[in-house]
């Protein structure tokens, strides 16, 4: 088997690639409005409650209609998973890994379709959508290899008269609850890791993006995954989330999303439901308020390019997005001229047009939330650029920067999850580091500096799960930058790292007297 390698992201400078995505966008428009039944085992359901998925650049456009799963259907999916687990758990690791390899092949043949779907359903630019796709394939390829490694011999200290061994076994049936912002990569990564480890899963996609999730479910089905190992269960988190989390047969919950929902899941999962015979395991990756520090001695132009990309790529809707910029006072004015100039060059509009770098935010609630933080920003800081909605169809917001923001202000402390950057002036490097660490979150961070002492200090004291030196704080690659945050950013699961599958396994130690 070839060693794992990241799938390169396409930049769409090839006319053949461009026309293939254009064709996929047209195909999606032609099939828009298609209704998908809910499938549990060999039964299909059409419910009264529907889950339409729409285009945030043109909210009246319904891309597809899914069924809103009911608690009874969630129950059926969990019971099915628990039944299937009795055999799936004993399926050899190489067989389980093969399903992932095959699903990756299936997806690779539908790359343009996936990109088009994420452009229209999630408002991603073409390159962001392709990066999401590449990450999903990387997860499948990486975790398949990891499953084989975990299934291999584990070293123990030898002892005379005994033959000890240790091996990893799966946990049971789990709930996989992803967010909409990496609607293919995170969904596929969390589900594939659990499945390849020998667990069964009930996968409830985010309500904003069930169509791209369906492609992953199709990929696993096309790979021949036995029925019930994965049940794809679109539905409202508010309506069926608690039911799934509380269920006594659920053994683990793997969640990525907001801090509020993650903490709720963690709390509920800790309560023992009648009939439950284990402590539920919760993997929760949550929000961020990620900071980039710019030191006095650094290449300001390189920093400015990285800051604009990290703050406004995918409209600032990445958990890793730069939402706080902390700048040494001596370079503050010069840096801000550069950052504002780069930001003003950003093109905003429907990402069906591939020249637009920024598309819409995901929905009406996000539009309103972001605009309300912009109003807060007007009181708490100095507007340097942006500050308004663009147009009135679609959820477009100009990339917005507030300067002179105080570290204790709301703009500097609360996750907005939109294209708003708060800029804070620091007295010196130590002050910058203290401001950066003064947050309930601890996901990503970056430092631009030529000062070796400051870089070394950041390495040891900047308390984030993913720290980047002299580069932007977004763009983690599977296997290269295992991803997960500290403090209220989550349980630090390090997705795409060598510890990850361990979260879906338990170790069994067996010793034979000889
Ligand atoms: P969210 O509102 O917390 O939703 C995440 C998922 O939880 C969705 O599938 C949602 O379903 C479901 N959910 C809602 N209420 C639930 C409940 N009571 N029980 C169980 N599940 C429930 O987050 P989001 O808006 O999708 O995503 C944005 C957030 O994700 C941001 O805070 C971002 O920082 C974070 N994020 C973190 C990482 C990371 O690696 N740390 C990566 C990406 C995103 P519905 O869609 O049906 O409501």
mmCIF file with all atom_site columns, N, CA and C in Angstrom, residues 49 140 221 258 295 298 318 338 342 367 372 408 426 439 480 490 495 513:
data_model
loop_
_atom_site.group_PDB
_atom_site.id
_atom_site.type_symbol
_atom_site.label_atom_id
_atom_site.label_alt_id
_atom_site.label_comp_id
_atom_site.label_asym_id
_atom_site.label_entity_id
_atom_site.label_seq_id
_atom_site.pdbx_PDB_ins_code
_atom_site.Cartn_x
_atom_site.Cartn_y
_atom_site.Cartn_z
_atom_site.occupancy
_atom_site.B_iso_or_equiv
_atom_site.pdbx_formal_charge
_atom_site.auth_seq_id
_atom_site.auth_comp_id
_atom_site.auth_asym_id
_atom_site.auth_atom_id
_atom_site.pdbx_PDB_model_num
ATOM 1  N N  . UNK A 1 49  ? -42.809 16.220  8.168  1.00 0.00 ? 49  UNK A N  1
ATOM 2  C CA . UNK A 1 49  ? -41.814 17.265  8.442  1.00 0.00 ? 49  UNK A CA 1
ATOM 3  C C  . UNK A 1 49  ? -40.692 17.187  7.423  1.00 0.00 ? 49  UNK A C  1
ATOM 4  N N  . UNK A 1 140 ? -10.489 9.768   4.751  1.00 0.00 ? 140 UNK A N  1
ATOM 5  C CA . UNK A 1 140 ? -10.782 8.358   4.441  1.00 0.00 ? 140 UNK A CA 1
ATOM 6  C C  . UNK A 1 140 ? -9.485  7.573   4.257  1.00 0.00 ? 140 UNK A C  1
ATOM 7  N N  . UNK A 1 221 ? -22.338 3.570   0.863  1.00 0.00 ? 221 UNK A N  1
ATOM 8  C CA . UNK A 1 221 ? -23.246 2.526   0.374  1.00 0.00 ? 221 UNK A CA 1
ATOM 9  C C  . UNK A 1 221 ? -22.664 1.894   -0.895 1.00 0.00 ? 221 UNK A C  1
ATOM 10 N N  . UNK A 1 258 ? -20.875 24.329  17.828 1.00 0.00 ? 258 UNK A N  1
ATOM 11 C CA . UNK A 1 258 ? -20.730 25.464  18.745 1.00 0.00 ? 258 UNK A CA 1
ATOM 12 C C  . UNK A 1 258 ? -20.471 25.001  20.177 1.00 0.00 ? 258 UNK A C  1
ATOM 13 N N  . UNK A 1 295 ? 4.282   40.814  15.458 1.00 0.00 ? 295 UNK A N  1
ATOM 14 C CA . UNK A 1 295 ? 5.363   41.377  16.272 1.00 0.00 ? 295 UNK A CA 1
ATOM 15 C C  . UNK A 1 295 ? 5.960   42.603  15.566 1.00 0.00 ? 295 UNK A C  1
ATOM 16 N N  . UNK A 1 298 ? 8.915   41.971  11.680 1.00 0.00 ? 298 UNK A N  1
ATOM 17 C CA . UNK A 1 298 ? 8.399   40.906  10.809 1.00 0.00 ? 298 UNK A CA 1
ATOM 18 C C  . UNK A 1 298 ? 8.154   41.477  9.420  1.00 0.00 ? 298 UNK A C  1
ATOM 19 N N  . UNK A 1 318 ? -14.859 29.734  9.673  1.00 0.00 ? 318 UNK A N  1
ATOM 20 C CA . UNK A 1 318 ? -14.058 28.552  10.000 1.00 0.00 ? 318 UNK A CA 1
ATOM 21 C C  . UNK A 1 318 ? -13.787 28.634  11.494 1.00 0.00 ? 318 UNK A C  1
ATOM 22 N N  . UNK A 1 338 ? -1.902  48.007  5.282  1.00 0.00 ? 338 UNK A N  1
ATOM 23 C CA . UNK A 1 338 ? -1.760  46.869  4.358  1.00 0.00 ? 338 UNK A CA 1
ATOM 24 C C  . UNK A 1 338 ? -2.952  45.918  4.455  1.00 0.00 ? 338 UNK A C  1
ATOM 25 N N  . UNK A 1 342 ? -5.598  45.046  1.441  1.00 0.00 ? 342 UNK A N  1
ATOM 26 C CA . UNK A 1 342 ? -5.867  43.687  0.933  1.00 0.00 ? 342 UNK A CA 1
ATOM 27 C C  . UNK A 1 342 ? -7.344  43.331  1.075  1.00 0.00 ? 342 UNK A C  1
ATOM 28 N N  . UNK A 1 367 ? -26.587 35.982  9.334  1.00 0.00 ? 367 UNK A N  1
ATOM 29 C CA . UNK A 1 367 ? -26.558 37.355  8.818  1.00 0.00 ? 367 UNK A CA 1
ATOM 30 C C  . UNK A 1 367 ? -26.910 38.332  9.944  1.00 0.00 ? 367 UNK A C  1
ATOM 31 N N  . UNK A 1 372 ? -25.428 42.265  13.970 1.00 0.00 ? 372 UNK A N  1
ATOM 32 C CA . UNK A 1 372 ? -25.586 42.805  15.329 1.00 0.00 ? 372 UNK A CA 1
ATOM 33 C C  . UNK A 1 372 ? -24.204 42.998  15.978 1.00 0.00 ? 372 UNK A C  1
ATOM 34 N N  . UNK A 1 408 ? -10.910 43.445  26.409 1.00 0.00 ? 408 UNK A N  1
ATOM 35 C CA . UNK A 1 408 ? -12.037 42.918  27.216 1.00 0.00 ? 408 UNK A CA 1
ATOM 36 C C  . UNK A 1 408 ? -13.392 43.157  26.568 1.00 0.00 ? 408 UNK A C  1
ATOM 37 N N  . UNK A 1 426 ? -1.144  46.102  21.019 1.00 0.00 ? 426 UNK A N  1
ATOM 38 C CA . UNK A 1 426 ? -0.411  45.602  22.192 1.00 0.00 ? 426 UNK A CA 1
ATOM 39 C C  . UNK A 1 426 ? 0.807   46.480  22.456 1.00 0.00 ? 426 UNK A C  1
ATOM 40 N N  . UNK A 1 439 ? -8.555  34.220  26.848 1.00 0.00 ? 439 UNK A N  1
ATOM 41 C CA . UNK A 1 439 ? -9.764  33.827  26.116 1.00 0.00 ? 439 UNK A CA 1
ATOM 42 C C  . UNK A 1 439 ? -10.244 32.510  26.708 1.00 0.00 ? 439 UNK A C  1
ATOM 43 N N  . UNK A 1 480 ? -0.749  16.226  8.663  1.00 0.00 ? 480 UNK A N  1
ATOM 44 C CA . UNK A 1 480 ? 0.335   17.209  8.787  1.00 0.00 ? 480 UNK A CA 1
ATOM 45 C C  . UNK A 1 480 ? 0.107   18.083  10.024 1.00 0.00 ? 480 UNK A C  1
ATOM 46 N N  . UNK A 1 490 ? -12.760 22.643  23.037 1.00 0.00 ? 490 UNK A N  1
ATOM 47 C CA . UNK A 1 490 ? -13.128 21.238  22.903 1.00 0.00 ? 490 UNK A CA 1
ATOM 48 C C  . UNK A 1 490 ? -12.239 20.259  23.635 1.00 0.00 ? 490 UNK A C  1
ATOM 49 N N  . UNK A 1 495 ? -8.138  15.664  15.225 1.00 0.00 ? 495 UNK A N  1
ATOM 50 C CA . UNK A 1 495 ? -8.615  15.004  14.009 1.00 0.00 ? 495 UNK A CA 1
ATOM 51 C C  . UNK A 1 495 ? -7.478  14.998  12.990 1.00 0.00 ? 495 UNK A C  1
ATOM 52 N N  . UNK A 1 513 ? -1.412  -17.854 30.795 1.00 0.00 ? 513 UNK A N  1
ATOM 53 C CA . UNK A 1 513 ? -0.338  -18.478 31.582 1.00 0.00 ? 513 UNK A CA 1
ATOM 54 C C  . UNK A 1 513 ? 0.276   -19.582 30.726 1.00 0.00 ? 513 UNK A C  1
#
